[in-house]
PDB file of C-alpha atoms in Angstrom:
ATOM      1  CA  MET A   1      22.605  30.258  20.132  1.00 47.00           C
ATOM      2  CA  THR A   2      22.943  32.438  23.230  1.00 49.00           C
ATOM      3  CA  GLN A   3      26.035  34.085  24.198  1.00 52.00           C
ATOM      4  CA  THR A   4      27.721  32.427  27.157  1.00 50.00           C
ATOM      5  CA  ASN A   5      29.108  34.536  30.002  1.00 52.00           C
ATOM      6  CA  PRO A   6      32.851  34.552  30.045  1.00 54.00           C
ATOM      7  CA  GLY A   7      34.359  33.393  33.247  1.00 50.00           C
ATOM      8  CA  PRO A   8      37.781  34.489  34.592  1.00 53.00           C
ATOM      9  CA  GLY A   9      40.437  34.823  31.856  1.00 54.00           C
ATOM     10  CA  GLY A  10      37.734  35.489  29.095  1.00 55.00           C
ATOM     11  CA  SER A  11      36.546  31.931  28.492  1.00 65.00           C
ATOM     12  CA  PRO A  12      32.986  30.725  29.254  1.00 69.00           C
ATOM     13  CA  ASN A  13      32.613  29.087  32.681  1.00 81.00           C
ATOM     14  CA  ALA A  14      31.177  25.583  33.099  1.00 79.00           C
ATOM     15  CA  ALA A  15      27.857  26.845  34.514  1.00 82.00           C
ATOM     16  CA  SER A  16      27.117  28.987  31.503  1.00 85.00           C
ATOM     17  CA  ILE A  17      28.080  26.233  29.053  1.00 84.00           C
ATOM     18  CA  VAL A  18      25.779  23.756  30.915  1.00 82.00           C
ATOM     19  CA  SER A  19      22.945  26.378  30.930  1.00 86.00           C
ATOM     20  CA  GLU A  20      23.400  27.121  27.284  1.00 86.00           C
ATOM     21  CA  ALA A  21      23.388  23.457  26.509  1.00 82.00           C
ATOM     22  CA  LEU A  22      20.258  22.772  28.543  1.00 84.00           C
ATOM     23  CA  ASN A  23      18.501  25.765  26.878  1.00 88.00           C
ATOM     24  CA  ASN A  24      19.427  24.517  23.410  1.00 86.00           C
ATOM     25  CA  ILE A  25      18.446  20.978  24.098  1.00 85.00           C
ATOM     26  CA  SER A  26      15.156  22.116  25.626  1.00 87.00           C
ATOM     27  CA  SER A  27      14.347  24.244  22.616  1.00 88.00           C
ATOM     28  CA  LEU A  28      15.351  21.394  20.300  1.00 85.00           C
ATOM     29  CA  ILE A  29      13.013  18.996  22.072  1.00 86.00           C
ATOM     30  CA  ARG A  30      10.132  21.412  21.936  1.00 89.00           C
ATOM     31  CA  ASN A  31      10.627  21.986  18.264  1.00 88.00           C
ATOM     32  CA  GLU A  32      10.913  18.159  17.573  1.00 86.00           C
ATOM     33  CA  LEU A  33       7.754  17.527  19.586  1.00 86.00           C
ATOM     34  CA  ALA A  34       5.932  20.158  17.552  1.00 87.00           C
ATOM     35  CA  LEU A  35       7.212  18.586  14.333  1.00 86.00           C
ATOM     36  CA  ALA A  36       6.189  15.119  15.585  1.00 85.00           C
ATOM     37  CA  ARG A  37       2.674  16.346  16.384  1.00 87.00           C
ATOM     38  CA  ALA A  38       2.335  17.919  12.916  1.00 87.00           C
ATOM     39  CA  GLU A  39       3.590  14.783  11.120  1.00 86.00           C
ATOM     40  CA  ILE A  40       1.311  12.510  13.065  1.00 87.00           C
ATOM     41  CA  GLY A  41      -1.560  14.801  12.163  1.00 86.00           C
ATOM     42  CA  GLU A  42      -0.823  14.545   8.625  1.00 87.00           C
ATOM     43  CA  ASN A  43      -0.461  10.857   8.819  1.00 86.00           C
ATOM     44  CA  MET A  44      -3.787  10.539  10.636  1.00 89.00           C
ATOM     45  CA  ASN A  45      -5.442  12.587   7.871  1.00 90.00           C
ATOM     46  CA  ARG A  46      -4.051  10.035   5.317  1.00 89.00           C
ATOM     47  CA  ALA A  47      -5.173   7.214   7.593  1.00 90.00           C
ATOM     48  CA  ALA A  48      -8.737   8.718   7.558  1.00 91.00           C
ATOM     49  CA  VAL A  49      -8.785   8.974   3.738  1.00 92.00           C
ATOM     50  CA  ALA A  50      -7.546   5.309   3.524  1.00 92.00           C
ATOM     51  CA  LEU A  51     -10.375   4.229   5.923  1.00 92.00           C
ATOM     52  CA  GLY A  52     -12.812   6.116   3.679  1.00 93.00           C
ATOM     53  CA  LEU A  53     -11.487   4.199   0.744  1.00 93.00           C
ATOM     54  CA  ILE A  54     -12.088   0.895   2.540  1.00 93.00           C
ATOM     55  CA  VAL A  55     -15.604   1.750   3.563  1.00 94.00           C
ATOM     56  CA  GLY A  56     -16.455   3.149   0.132  1.00 94.00           C
ATOM     57  CA  GLY A  57     -15.073  -0.064  -1.433  1.00 92.00           C
ATOM     58  CA  VAL A  58     -17.241  -2.241   0.679  1.00 88.00           C
ATOM     59  CA  VAL A  59     -20.342  -0.057  -0.001  1.00 91.00           C
ATOM     60  CA  VAL A  60     -19.617  -0.166  -3.827  1.00 86.00           C
ATOM     61  CA  ALA A  61     -18.931  -3.856  -3.641  1.00 79.00           C
ATOM     62  CA  LEU A  62     -22.167  -4.662  -1.897  1.00 85.00           C
ATOM     63  CA  THR A  63     -24.214  -2.381  -4.073  1.00 87.00           C
ATOM     64  CA  ALA A  64     -22.528  -3.781  -7.180  1.00 76.00           C
ATOM     65  CA  LEU A  65     -23.079  -7.360  -6.146  1.00 75.00           C
ATOM     66  CA  ASN A  66     -26.790  -6.767  -5.395  1.00 85.00           C
ATOM     67  CA  VAL A  67     -27.626  -4.868  -8.624  1.00 84.00           C
ATOM     68  CA  LEU A  68     -25.315  -6.092 -11.337  1.00 78.00           C
ATOM     69  CA  ALA A  69     -24.887  -9.615 -10.097  1.00 82.00           C
ATOM     70  CA  ALA A  70     -28.490 -10.398 -10.888  1.00 89.00           C
ATOM     71  CA  ALA A  71     -28.320  -8.582 -14.178  1.00 91.00           C
ATOM     72  CA  LEU A  72     -25.167 -10.339 -15.397  1.00 87.00           C
ATOM     73  CA  SER A  73     -26.384 -13.575 -14.264  1.00 90.00           C
ATOM     74  CA  ALA A  74     -29.615 -13.140 -16.069  1.00 92.00           C
ATOM     75  CA  GLY A  75     -27.670 -11.995 -19.285  1.00 94.00           C
ATOM     76  CA  LEU A  76     -25.367 -15.092 -19.086  1.00 92.00           C
ATOM     77  CA  THR A  77     -28.334 -17.450 -18.604  1.00 93.00           C
ATOM     78  CA  GLU A  78     -30.008 -15.736 -21.619  1.00 95.00           C
ATOM     79  CA  ALA A  79     -26.801 -16.413 -23.682  1.00 95.00           C
ATOM     80  CA  GLY A  80     -27.152 -20.164 -22.926  1.00 94.00           C
ATOM     81  CA  MET A  81     -24.955 -20.593 -19.769  1.00 93.00           C
ATOM     82  CA  ASP A  82     -26.283 -22.642 -16.809  1.00 94.00           C
ATOM     83  CA  PRO A  83     -27.758 -20.202 -14.217  1.00 92.00           C
ATOM     84  CA  GLY A  84     -25.488 -21.493 -11.492  1.00 92.00           C
ATOM     85  CA  TRP A  85     -22.280 -21.146 -13.437  1.00 92.00           C
ATOM     86  CA  ALA A  86     -23.446 -17.670 -14.408  1.00 91.00           C
ATOM     87  CA  ALA A  87     -24.094 -16.642 -10.831  1.00 88.00           C
ATOM     88  CA  LEU A  88     -20.591 -18.160  -9.806  1.00 91.00           C
ATOM     89  CA  LEU A  89     -18.729 -16.111 -12.557  1.00 89.00           C
ATOM     90  CA  VAL A  90     -20.297 -12.885 -11.699  1.00 85.00           C
ATOM     91  CA  GLY A  91     -19.781 -13.400  -7.970  1.00 86.00           C
ATOM     92  CA  VAL A  92     -16.000 -14.129  -8.444  1.00 90.00           C
ATOM     93  CA  ALA A  93     -15.658 -10.984 -10.649  1.00 88.00           C
ATOM     94  CA  PHE A  94     -17.099  -8.715  -8.191  1.00 82.00           C
ATOM     95  CA  ALA A  95     -15.175 -10.324  -5.267  1.00 88.00           C
ATOM     96  CA  ALA A  96     -11.925  -9.597  -7.187  1.00 92.00           C
ATOM     97  CA  ILE A  97     -12.874  -5.889  -7.649  1.00 87.00           C
ATOM     98  CA  ALA A  98     -13.803  -5.576  -3.856  1.00 86.00           C
ATOM     99  CA  PHE A  99     -10.564  -7.410  -2.775  1.00 93.00           C
ATOM    100  CA  GLY A 100      -8.599  -4.859  -4.915  1.00 94.00           C
ATOM    101  CA  MET A 101     -10.138  -1.836  -3.275  1.00 87.00           C
ATOM    102  CA  ILE A 102      -9.835  -3.154   0.297  1.00 91.00           C
ATOM    103  CA  ALA A 103      -6.167  -4.276  -0.234  1.00 91.00           C
ATOM    104  CA  LYS A 104      -5.289  -0.727  -1.266  1.00 89.00           C
ATOM    105  CA  GLY A 105      -6.974   0.721   1.682  1.00 87.00           C
ATOM    106  CA  THR A 106      -5.440  -1.602   4.200  1.00 87.00           C
ATOM    107  CA  SER A 107      -1.910  -1.080   2.672  1.00 85.00           C
ATOM    108  CA  ASP A 108      -2.363   2.525   3.242  1.00 80.00           C
ATOM    109  CA  LEU A 109      -3.113   2.039   6.887  1.00 79.00           C
ATOM    110  CA  LYS A 110       0.010   0.074   7.823  1.00 76.00           C
ATOM    111  CA  LEU A 111       1.630   1.469  10.983  1.00 66.00           C
ATOM    112  CA  SER A 112       4.890   2.001   9.172  1.00 65.00           C
ATOM    113  CA  SER A 113       3.300   4.575   6.951  1.00 63.00           C
ATOM    114  CA  LEU A 114       1.860   6.441   9.994  1.00 65.00           C
ATOM    115  CA  ALA A 115       5.061   6.645  11.998  1.00 68.00           C
ATOM    116  CA  PRO A 116       6.710  10.224  12.085  1.00 70.00           C
ATOM    117  CA  THR A 117       9.797   9.182   9.958  1.00 74.00           C
ATOM    118  CA  ARG A 118      10.831  12.839   9.298  1.00 77.00           C
ATOM    119  CA  THR A 119      10.853  13.547  12.898  1.00 75.00           C
ATOM    120  CA  ALA A 120      12.946  10.452  13.762  1.00 75.00           C
ATOM    121  CA  GLU A 121      15.545  11.395  11.147  1.00 80.00           C
ATOM    122  CA  ASN A 122      15.680  14.895  12.611  1.00 77.00           C
ATOM    123  CA  VAL A 123      16.174  13.775  16.065  1.00 77.00           C
ATOM    124  CA  LYS A 124      19.063  11.608  14.984  1.00 82.00           C
ATOM    125  CA  ARG A 125      20.635  14.368  13.154  1.00 83.00           C
ATOM    126  CA  ASP A 126      20.279  16.706  15.904  1.00 78.00           C
ATOM    127  CA  ALA A 127      21.713  14.227  18.451  1.00 79.00           C
ATOM    128  CA  GLN A 128      24.723  13.762  16.135  1.00 82.00           C
ATOM    129  CA  SER A 129      25.096  17.542  15.986  1.00 79.00           C
ATOM    130  CA  ILE A 130      24.976  17.918  19.718  1.00 76.00           C
ATOM    131  CA  LYS A 131      27.571  15.197  20.057  1.00 78.00           C
ATOM    132  CA  GLU A 132      29.844  16.895  17.675  1.00 76.00           C
ATOM    133  CA  THR A 133      29.363  20.323  19.158  1.00 73.00           C
ATOM    134  CA  TYR A 134      29.971  19.416  22.740  1.00 70.00           C
ATOM    135  CA  ASN A 135      32.789  16.914  21.968  1.00 73.00           C
ATOM    136  CA  ASP A 136      34.672  19.855  20.186  1.00 67.00           C
ATOM    137  CA  LYS A 137      34.615  21.911  23.340  1.00 59.00           C
TER     138      LYS A 137
END
């Protein structure tokens, strides 16, 4: 905090108190904006990783479906299963795996996980401190 200039009688005058308050609030706002930018940047990095998981899951699912589906279907047919049922069983298994990967990626991309929650908490705490400080004077 900066020192206020005492007015007549040794107490700070209203202009210096207002000036100090505005300087403190301005500094606080700048700091909170910097924190919000940093937090949003971190959250965007997490979102990029989540998006990579989704894309990777889709690529793996497609590749697996193309290569392993034929092999498994052929193996189940060799074991005595009807070819149509073998293909259906294999397709359902790979679809379940792909769904799990995509669900994980999309849950990591929810807007609530991207919001700057720490900054919001800091702003609330700072606002309460400002109220308490200036209500005491």
